[in-house]
Tab-separated table of C-alpha atoms and ligand atoms in Angstrom:
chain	number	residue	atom	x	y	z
A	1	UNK	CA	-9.587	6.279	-21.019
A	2	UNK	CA	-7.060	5.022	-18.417
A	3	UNK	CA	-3.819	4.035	-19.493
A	4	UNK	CA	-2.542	0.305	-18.789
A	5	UNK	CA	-0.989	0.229	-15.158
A	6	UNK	CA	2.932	-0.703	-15.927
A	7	UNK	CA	4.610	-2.954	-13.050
A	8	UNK	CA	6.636	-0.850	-10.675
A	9	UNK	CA	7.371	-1.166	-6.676
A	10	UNK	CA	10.645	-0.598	-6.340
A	11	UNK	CA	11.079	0.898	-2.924
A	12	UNK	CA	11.750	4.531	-2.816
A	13	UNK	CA	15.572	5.485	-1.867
A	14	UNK	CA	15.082	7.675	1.130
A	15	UNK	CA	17.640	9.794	3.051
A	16	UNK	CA	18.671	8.004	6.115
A	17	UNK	CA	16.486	10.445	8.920
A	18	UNK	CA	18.914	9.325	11.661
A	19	UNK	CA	21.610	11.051	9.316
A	20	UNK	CA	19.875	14.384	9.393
A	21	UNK	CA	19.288	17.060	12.178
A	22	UNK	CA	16.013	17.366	13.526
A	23	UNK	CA	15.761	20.967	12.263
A	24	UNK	CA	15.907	19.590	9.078
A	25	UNK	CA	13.616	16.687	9.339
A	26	UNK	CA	11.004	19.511	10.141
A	27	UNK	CA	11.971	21.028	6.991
A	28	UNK	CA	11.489	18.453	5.042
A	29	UNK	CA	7.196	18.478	6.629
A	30	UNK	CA	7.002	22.105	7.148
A	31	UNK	CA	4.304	22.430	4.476
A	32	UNK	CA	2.169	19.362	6.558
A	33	UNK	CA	3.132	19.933	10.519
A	34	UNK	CA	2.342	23.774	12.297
A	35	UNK	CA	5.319	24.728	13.535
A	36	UNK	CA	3.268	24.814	16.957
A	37	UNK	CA	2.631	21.195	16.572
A	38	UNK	CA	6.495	20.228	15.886
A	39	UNK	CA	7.922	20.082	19.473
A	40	UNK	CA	5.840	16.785	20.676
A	41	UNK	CA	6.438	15.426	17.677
A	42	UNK	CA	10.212	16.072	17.069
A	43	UNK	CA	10.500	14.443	20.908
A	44	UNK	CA	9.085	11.638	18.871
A	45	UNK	CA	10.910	11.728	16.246
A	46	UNK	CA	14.223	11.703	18.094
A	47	UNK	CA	13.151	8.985	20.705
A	48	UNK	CA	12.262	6.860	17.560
A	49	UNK	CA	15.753	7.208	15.892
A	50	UNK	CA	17.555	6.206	19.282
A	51	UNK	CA	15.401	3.295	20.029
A	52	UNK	CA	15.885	1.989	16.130
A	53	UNK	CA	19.816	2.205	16.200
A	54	UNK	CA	19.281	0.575	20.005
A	55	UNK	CA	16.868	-2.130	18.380
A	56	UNK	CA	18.709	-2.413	15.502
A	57	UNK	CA	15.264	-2.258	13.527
A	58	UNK	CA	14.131	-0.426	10.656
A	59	UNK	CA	10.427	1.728	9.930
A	60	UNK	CA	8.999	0.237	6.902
A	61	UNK	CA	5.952	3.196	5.919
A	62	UNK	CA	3.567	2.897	3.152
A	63	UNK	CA	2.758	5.667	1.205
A	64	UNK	CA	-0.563	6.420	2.771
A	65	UNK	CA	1.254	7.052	6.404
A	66	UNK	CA	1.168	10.870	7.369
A	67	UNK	CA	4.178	13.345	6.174
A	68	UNK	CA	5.406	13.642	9.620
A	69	UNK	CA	5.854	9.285	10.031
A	70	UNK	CA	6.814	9.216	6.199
A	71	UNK	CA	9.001	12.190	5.976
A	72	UNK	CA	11.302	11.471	8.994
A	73	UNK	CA	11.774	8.144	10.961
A	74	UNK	CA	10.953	5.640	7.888
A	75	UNK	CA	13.559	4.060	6.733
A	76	UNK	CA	11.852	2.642	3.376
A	77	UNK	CA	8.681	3.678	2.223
A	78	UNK	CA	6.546	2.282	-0.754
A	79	UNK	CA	3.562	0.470	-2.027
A	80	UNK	CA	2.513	-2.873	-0.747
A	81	UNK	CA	5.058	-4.393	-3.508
A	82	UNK	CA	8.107	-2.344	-2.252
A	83	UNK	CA	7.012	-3.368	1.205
A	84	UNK	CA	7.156	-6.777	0.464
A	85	UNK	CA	10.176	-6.960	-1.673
A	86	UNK	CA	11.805	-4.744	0.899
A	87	UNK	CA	10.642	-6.884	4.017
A	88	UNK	CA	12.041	-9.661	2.051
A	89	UNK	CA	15.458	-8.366	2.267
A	90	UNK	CA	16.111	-6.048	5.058
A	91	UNK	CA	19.345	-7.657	7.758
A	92	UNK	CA	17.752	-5.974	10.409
A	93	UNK	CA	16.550	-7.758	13.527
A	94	UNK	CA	13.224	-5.934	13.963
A	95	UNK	CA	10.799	-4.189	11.670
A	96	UNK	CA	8.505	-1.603	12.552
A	97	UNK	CA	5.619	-1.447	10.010
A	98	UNK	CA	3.962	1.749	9.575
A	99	UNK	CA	0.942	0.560	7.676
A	100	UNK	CA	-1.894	-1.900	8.385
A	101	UNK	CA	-2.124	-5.222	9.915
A	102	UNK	CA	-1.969	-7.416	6.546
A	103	UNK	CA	1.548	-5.623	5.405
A	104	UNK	CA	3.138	-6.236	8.820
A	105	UNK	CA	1.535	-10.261	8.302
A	106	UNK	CA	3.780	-10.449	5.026
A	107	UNK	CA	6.380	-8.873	5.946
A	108	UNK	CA	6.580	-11.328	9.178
A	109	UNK	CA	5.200	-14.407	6.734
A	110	UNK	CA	8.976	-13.299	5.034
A	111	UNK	CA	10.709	-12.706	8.393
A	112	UNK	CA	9.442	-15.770	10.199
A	113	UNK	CA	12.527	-15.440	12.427
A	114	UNK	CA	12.442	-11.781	12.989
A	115	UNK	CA	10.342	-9.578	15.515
A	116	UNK	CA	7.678	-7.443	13.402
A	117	UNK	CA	5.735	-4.943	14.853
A	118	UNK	CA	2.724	-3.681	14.066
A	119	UNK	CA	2.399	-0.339	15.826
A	120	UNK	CA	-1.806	-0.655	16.680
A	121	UNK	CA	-3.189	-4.235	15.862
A	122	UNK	CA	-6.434	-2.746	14.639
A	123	UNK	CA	-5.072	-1.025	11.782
A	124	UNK	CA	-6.907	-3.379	9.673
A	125	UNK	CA	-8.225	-3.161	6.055
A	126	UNK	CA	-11.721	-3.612	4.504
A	127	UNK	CA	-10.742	-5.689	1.759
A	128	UNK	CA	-8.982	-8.148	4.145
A	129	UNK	CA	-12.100	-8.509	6.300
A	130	UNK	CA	-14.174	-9.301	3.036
A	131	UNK	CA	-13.514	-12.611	2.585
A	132	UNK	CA	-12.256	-15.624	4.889
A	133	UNK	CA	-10.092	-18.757	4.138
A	134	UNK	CA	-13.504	-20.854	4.755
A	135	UNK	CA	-14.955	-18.681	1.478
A	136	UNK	CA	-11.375	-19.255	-0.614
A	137	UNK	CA	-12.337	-23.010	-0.419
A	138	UNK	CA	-15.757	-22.948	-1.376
A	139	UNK	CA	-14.587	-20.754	-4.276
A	140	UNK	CA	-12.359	-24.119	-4.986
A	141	UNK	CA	-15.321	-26.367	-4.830
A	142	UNK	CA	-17.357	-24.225	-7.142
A	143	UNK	CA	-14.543	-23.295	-9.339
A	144	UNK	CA	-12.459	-26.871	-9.805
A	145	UNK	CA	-8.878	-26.104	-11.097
A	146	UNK	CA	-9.057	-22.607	-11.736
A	147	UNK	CA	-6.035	-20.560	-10.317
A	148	UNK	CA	-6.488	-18.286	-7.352
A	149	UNK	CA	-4.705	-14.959	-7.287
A	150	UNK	CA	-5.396	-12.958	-4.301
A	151	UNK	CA	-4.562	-9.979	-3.474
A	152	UNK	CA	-1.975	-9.223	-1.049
A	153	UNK	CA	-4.375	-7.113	1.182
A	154	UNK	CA	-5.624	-10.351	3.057
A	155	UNK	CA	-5.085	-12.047	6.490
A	156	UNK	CA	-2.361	-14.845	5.995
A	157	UNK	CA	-5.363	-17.542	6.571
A	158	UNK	CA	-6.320	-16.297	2.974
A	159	UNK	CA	-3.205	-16.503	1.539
A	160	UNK	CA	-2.489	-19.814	2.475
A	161	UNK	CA	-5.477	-20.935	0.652
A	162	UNK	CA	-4.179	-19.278	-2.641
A	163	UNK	CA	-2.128	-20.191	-5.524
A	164	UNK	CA	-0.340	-16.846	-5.443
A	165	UNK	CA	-0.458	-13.381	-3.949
A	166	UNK	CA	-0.519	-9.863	-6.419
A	167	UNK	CA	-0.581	-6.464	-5.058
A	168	UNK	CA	-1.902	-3.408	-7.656
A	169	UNK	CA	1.482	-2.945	-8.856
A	170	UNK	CA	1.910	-6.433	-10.468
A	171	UNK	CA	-1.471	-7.822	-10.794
A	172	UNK	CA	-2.032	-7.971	-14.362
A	173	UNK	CA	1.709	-9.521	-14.667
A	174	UNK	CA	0.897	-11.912	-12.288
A	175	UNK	CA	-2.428	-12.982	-13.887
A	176	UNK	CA	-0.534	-13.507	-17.414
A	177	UNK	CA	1.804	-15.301	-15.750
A	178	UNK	CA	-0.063	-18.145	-14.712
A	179	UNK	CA	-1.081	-18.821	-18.747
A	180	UNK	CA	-4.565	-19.894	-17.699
A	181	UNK	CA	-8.327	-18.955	-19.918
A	182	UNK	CA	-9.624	-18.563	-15.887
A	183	UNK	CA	-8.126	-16.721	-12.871
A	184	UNK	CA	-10.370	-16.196	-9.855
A	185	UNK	CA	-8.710	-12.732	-8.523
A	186	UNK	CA	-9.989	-12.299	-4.934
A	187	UNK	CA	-11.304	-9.804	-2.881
A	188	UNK	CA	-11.312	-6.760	-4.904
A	189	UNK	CA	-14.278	-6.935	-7.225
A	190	UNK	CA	-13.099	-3.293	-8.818
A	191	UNK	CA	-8.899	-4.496	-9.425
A	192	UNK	CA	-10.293	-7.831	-10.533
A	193	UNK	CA	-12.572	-5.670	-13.196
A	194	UNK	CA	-9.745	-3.203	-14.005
A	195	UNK	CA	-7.653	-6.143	-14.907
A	196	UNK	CA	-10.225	-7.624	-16.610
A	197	UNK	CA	-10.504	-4.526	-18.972
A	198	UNK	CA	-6.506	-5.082	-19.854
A	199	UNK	CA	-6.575	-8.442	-20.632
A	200	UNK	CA	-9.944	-9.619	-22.340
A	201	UNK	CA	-8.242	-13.043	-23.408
A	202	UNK	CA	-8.738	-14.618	-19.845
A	203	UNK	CA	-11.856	-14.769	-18.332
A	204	UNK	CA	-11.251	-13.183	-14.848
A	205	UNK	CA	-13.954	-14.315	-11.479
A	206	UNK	CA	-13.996	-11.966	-8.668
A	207	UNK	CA	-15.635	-11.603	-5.141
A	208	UNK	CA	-17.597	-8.714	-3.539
A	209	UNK	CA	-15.072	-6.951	-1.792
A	210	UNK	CA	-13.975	-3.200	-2.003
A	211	UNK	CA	-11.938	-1.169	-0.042
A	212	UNK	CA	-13.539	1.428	1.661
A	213	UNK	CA	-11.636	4.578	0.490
A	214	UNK	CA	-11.458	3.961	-2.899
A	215	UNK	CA	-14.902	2.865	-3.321
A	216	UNK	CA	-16.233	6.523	-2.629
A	217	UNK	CA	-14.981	8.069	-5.471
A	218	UNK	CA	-17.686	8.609	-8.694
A	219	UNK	CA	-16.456	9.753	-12.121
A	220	UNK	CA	-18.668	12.748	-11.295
A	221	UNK	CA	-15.815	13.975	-8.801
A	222	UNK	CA	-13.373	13.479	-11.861
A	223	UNK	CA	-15.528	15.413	-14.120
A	224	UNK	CA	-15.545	18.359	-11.388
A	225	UNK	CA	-11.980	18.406	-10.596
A	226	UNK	CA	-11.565	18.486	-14.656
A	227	UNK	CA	-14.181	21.533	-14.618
A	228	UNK	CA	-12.205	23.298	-11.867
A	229	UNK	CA	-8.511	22.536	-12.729
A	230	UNK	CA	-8.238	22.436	-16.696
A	231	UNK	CA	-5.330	20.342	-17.964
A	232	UNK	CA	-5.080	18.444	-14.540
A	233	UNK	CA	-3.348	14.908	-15.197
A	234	UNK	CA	-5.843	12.794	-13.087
A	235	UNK	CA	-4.277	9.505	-11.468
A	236	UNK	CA	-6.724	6.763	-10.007
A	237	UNK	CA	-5.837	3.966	-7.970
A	238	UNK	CA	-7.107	0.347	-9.343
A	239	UNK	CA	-9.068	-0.566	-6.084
A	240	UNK	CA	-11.537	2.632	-7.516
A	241	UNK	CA	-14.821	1.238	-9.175
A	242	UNK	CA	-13.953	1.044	-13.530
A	243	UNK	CA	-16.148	3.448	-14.089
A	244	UNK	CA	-13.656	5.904	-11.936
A	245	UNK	CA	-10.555	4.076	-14.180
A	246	UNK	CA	-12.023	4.870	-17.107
A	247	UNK	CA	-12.163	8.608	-16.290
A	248	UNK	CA	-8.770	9.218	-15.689
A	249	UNK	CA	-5.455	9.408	-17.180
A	250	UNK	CA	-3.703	6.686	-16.049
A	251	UNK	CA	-4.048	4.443	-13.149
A	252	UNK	CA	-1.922	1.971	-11.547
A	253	UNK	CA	-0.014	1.378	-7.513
A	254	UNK	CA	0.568	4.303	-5.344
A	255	UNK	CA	4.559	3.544	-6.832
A	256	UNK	CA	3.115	4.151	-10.567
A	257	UNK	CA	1.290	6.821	-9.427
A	258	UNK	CA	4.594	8.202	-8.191
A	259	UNK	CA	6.369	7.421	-10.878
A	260	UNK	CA	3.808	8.953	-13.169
A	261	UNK	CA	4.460	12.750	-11.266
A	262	UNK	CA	8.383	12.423	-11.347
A	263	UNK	CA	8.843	10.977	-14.820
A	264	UNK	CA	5.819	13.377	-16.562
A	265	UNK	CA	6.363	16.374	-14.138
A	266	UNK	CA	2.650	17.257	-14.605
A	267	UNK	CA	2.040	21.088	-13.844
A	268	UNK	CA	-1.286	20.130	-11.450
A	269	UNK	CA	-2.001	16.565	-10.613
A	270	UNK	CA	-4.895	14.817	-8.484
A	271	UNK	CA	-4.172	11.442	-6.796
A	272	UNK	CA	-7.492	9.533	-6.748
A	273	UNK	CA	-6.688	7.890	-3.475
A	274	UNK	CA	-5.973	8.475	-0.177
A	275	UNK	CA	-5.211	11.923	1.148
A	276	UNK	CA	-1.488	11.774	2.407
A	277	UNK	CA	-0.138	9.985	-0.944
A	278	UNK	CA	-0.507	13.539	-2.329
A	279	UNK	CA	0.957	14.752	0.413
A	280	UNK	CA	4.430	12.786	0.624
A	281	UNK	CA	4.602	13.524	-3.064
A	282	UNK	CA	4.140	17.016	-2.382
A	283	UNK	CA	7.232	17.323	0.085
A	284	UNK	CA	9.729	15.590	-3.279
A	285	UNK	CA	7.802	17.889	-5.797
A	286	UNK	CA	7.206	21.272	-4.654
A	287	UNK	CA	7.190	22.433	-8.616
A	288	UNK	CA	3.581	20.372	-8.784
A	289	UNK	CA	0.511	21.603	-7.513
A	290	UNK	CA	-1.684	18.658	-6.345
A	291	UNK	CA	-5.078	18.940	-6.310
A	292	UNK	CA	-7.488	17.602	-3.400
A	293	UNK	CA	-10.140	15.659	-3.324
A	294	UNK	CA	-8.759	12.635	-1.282
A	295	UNK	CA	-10.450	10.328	0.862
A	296	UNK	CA	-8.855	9.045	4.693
A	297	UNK	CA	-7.856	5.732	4.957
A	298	UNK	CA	-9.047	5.360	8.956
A	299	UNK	CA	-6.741	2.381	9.368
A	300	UNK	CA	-3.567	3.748	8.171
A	301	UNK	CA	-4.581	7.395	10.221
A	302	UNK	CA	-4.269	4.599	13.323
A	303	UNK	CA	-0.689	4.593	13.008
A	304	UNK	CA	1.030	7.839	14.514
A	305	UNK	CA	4.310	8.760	16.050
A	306	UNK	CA	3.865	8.231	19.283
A	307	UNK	CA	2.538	4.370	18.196
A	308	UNK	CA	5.538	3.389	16.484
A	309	UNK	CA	7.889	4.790	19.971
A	310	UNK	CA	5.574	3.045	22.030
A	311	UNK	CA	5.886	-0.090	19.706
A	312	UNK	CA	9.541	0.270	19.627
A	313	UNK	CA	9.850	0.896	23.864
A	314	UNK	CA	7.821	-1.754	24.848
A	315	UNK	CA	8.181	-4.452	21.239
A	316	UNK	CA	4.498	-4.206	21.531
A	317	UNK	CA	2.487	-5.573	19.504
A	318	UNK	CA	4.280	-8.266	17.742
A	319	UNK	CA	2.713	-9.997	14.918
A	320	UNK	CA	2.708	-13.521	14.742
A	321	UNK	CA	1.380	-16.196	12.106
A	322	UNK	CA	0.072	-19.873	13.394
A	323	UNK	CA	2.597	-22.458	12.459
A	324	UNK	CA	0.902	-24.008	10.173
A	325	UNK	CA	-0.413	-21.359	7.679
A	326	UNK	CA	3.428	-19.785	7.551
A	327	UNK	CA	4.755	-21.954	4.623
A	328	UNK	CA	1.772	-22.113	2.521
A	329	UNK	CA	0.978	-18.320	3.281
A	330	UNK	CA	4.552	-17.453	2.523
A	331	UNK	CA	5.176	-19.620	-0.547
A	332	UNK	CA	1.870	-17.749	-2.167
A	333	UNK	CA	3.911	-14.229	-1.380
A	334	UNK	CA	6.757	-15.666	-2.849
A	335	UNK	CA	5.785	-17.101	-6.210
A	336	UNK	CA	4.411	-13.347	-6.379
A	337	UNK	CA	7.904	-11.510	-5.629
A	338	UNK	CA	9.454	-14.422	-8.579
A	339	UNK	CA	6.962	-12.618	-10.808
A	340	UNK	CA	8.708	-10.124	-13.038
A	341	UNK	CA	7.222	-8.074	-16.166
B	1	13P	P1	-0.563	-0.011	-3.114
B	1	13P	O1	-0.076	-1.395	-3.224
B	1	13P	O2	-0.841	0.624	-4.430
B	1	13P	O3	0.371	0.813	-2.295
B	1	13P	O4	-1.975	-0.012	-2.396
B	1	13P	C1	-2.186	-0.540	-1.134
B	1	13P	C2	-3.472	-0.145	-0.602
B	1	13P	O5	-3.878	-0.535	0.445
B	1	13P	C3	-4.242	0.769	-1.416
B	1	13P	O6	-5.419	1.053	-0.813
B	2	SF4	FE1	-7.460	-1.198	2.894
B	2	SF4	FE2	-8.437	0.706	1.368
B	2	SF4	FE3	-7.195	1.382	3.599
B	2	SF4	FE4	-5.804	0.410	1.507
B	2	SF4	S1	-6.911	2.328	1.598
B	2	SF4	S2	-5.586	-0.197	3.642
B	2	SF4	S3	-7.287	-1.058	0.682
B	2	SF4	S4	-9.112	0.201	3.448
């Protein structure tokens, strides 16, 4: 049986890359990058750091973005939390976000003033396409007066229809917080049902949608990986169906899941997620072994070096937010960040 998730998000301190040389950058990704590869990226790399201090702008990366993005031009990397808290506060003028489309949308929802870029526009999300502001309201109208959490993985049109946001990290806090017997928690059926599990006092409505990557995983693959690696600590994101929670040792965010490996040191791990959280943990922990089976997120794999140079070159593409759905959007995100465990 799965654990209960404990709030995290706190961004993760990195080491400033424009502080380091590039010889070392390539250290830090030598276990992820062929050294045959390195050269087109380090020109990259290096074009990236000039045109940040140039732009005075700063790489926001989530922890599904490839070593060689995560390991060496990002200047804060996270979960969806950290991203927002982070976007939230950063003085810079513009912010690169190495993710998909909906984190750039909060972080510019936060930043109404500030350029954010979005290095490809169709790194998009399956959960966000799920549902529509049109379906929020006729949740309303068949659901009068109950609260409506959604998760931050939706378009800004969605969030503007909400009573507040919640990413995995927070969700249960945020749920609690509203002090309500019903809480429609929209799109993702399988969080919604994982909270649901923690807190059997409130009766928690959901909607059909999953995300894509998570959804693949079966408790059969837990019960091989078990077979194959005895004593593996098994961590499973929330957006996995419960049956997949209930399997492993603790779920919770891609922070929790982080926190789990650095606070427990675990001799062999596997991240029930996407492939290149392992991966980034993998560069901080070399003591662990991590054990694959991941799936791809093909939005997040949209977002490479050469994107975020090109999106810092040409401030291309720029995300932007109609007028009108910015302040009730933002105020949703908001009353989210004011949540605290
Ligand atoms: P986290 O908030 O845990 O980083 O998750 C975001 C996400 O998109 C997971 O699929
Ligand atoms: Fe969306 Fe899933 Fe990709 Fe996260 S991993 S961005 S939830 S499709």
């Amino acid at each position: 049986m799965a654990e209960s998730p404990r709030v995290s998000g706190d961004a993760l301190p990195v080491a400033s890359p424009s502080a380091l040389p590039l010889a070392d950058l390539y250290a830090r990704v030598s276990g992820h990058v062929p050294a045959i590869e390195w050269p087109a990226l380090a020109d990259d790399v290096a074009a990236i750091l000039a045109l940040k201090r140039r732009r005075n702008a700063v790489v926001l990366a989530h922890n599904y973005q490839a070593p060689e993005i995560f390991h060496t031009v990002a200047d804060i990397v996270g979960d969806s939390l950290a991203l927002a808290r982070e976007a939230a506060r950063t003085d810079a003028d513009v912010i690169v976000l190495a993710g998909v489309h909906f984190m750039a949308e909060t972080a510019k929802l936060l930043n109404p003033d500030k350029t954010v870029l979005i290095p490809d526009p169709a790194a998009g999300c399956s959960l966000a396409d799920s549902i529509t502001a049109a379906d929020v309201r006729a949740l309303r109208r068949r659901h009068p007066g109950v609260p409506v959490v959604t998760y931050v993985n939706t378009s800004a049109a969605v969030k503007a229809e909400s009573d507040l946001c919640c990413t995995s990290g927070n969700a249960r806090a945020v749920v609690e917080s509203l002090g309500a017997p019903r809480v429609l928690m929209i799109p993702d059926e399988y969080l919604a049902q994982n909270v649901q599990a923690e807190l059997p006092g409130i009766e928690i409505l959901s909607w059909a949608g999953h995300c894509e990557v998570h959804e693949r995983f079966t408790p059969a693959d837990i019960r091989e990986v078990r077979e194959a690696y005895p004593g593996v600590a098994v961590l499973a994101h929330p957006e996995c169906p419960p049956a997949v929670v209930a399997e492993a040792d603790f779920a919770g965010s891609t922070a929790m899941m982080q926190d789990f490996v650095e606070t427990r040191r675990p001799a062999q791990v596997v991240m029930i997620t996407e492939c290149s959280m392992a991966d980034n943990l993998a560069v901080r922990n070399p003591d662990v072994a991590f054990v694959k089976p991941c799936n791809l997120c093909p939005h997040m794999k949209r977002i490479t070096l050469g994107k975020i140079r090109r999106a810092l070159e040409t401030m291309t593409h720029a995300v932007t937010v109609p007028a009108d759905l910015i302040a009730p959007a933002r105020r949703a995100v908001e009353r989210m960040l004011a949540v605290r465990p």
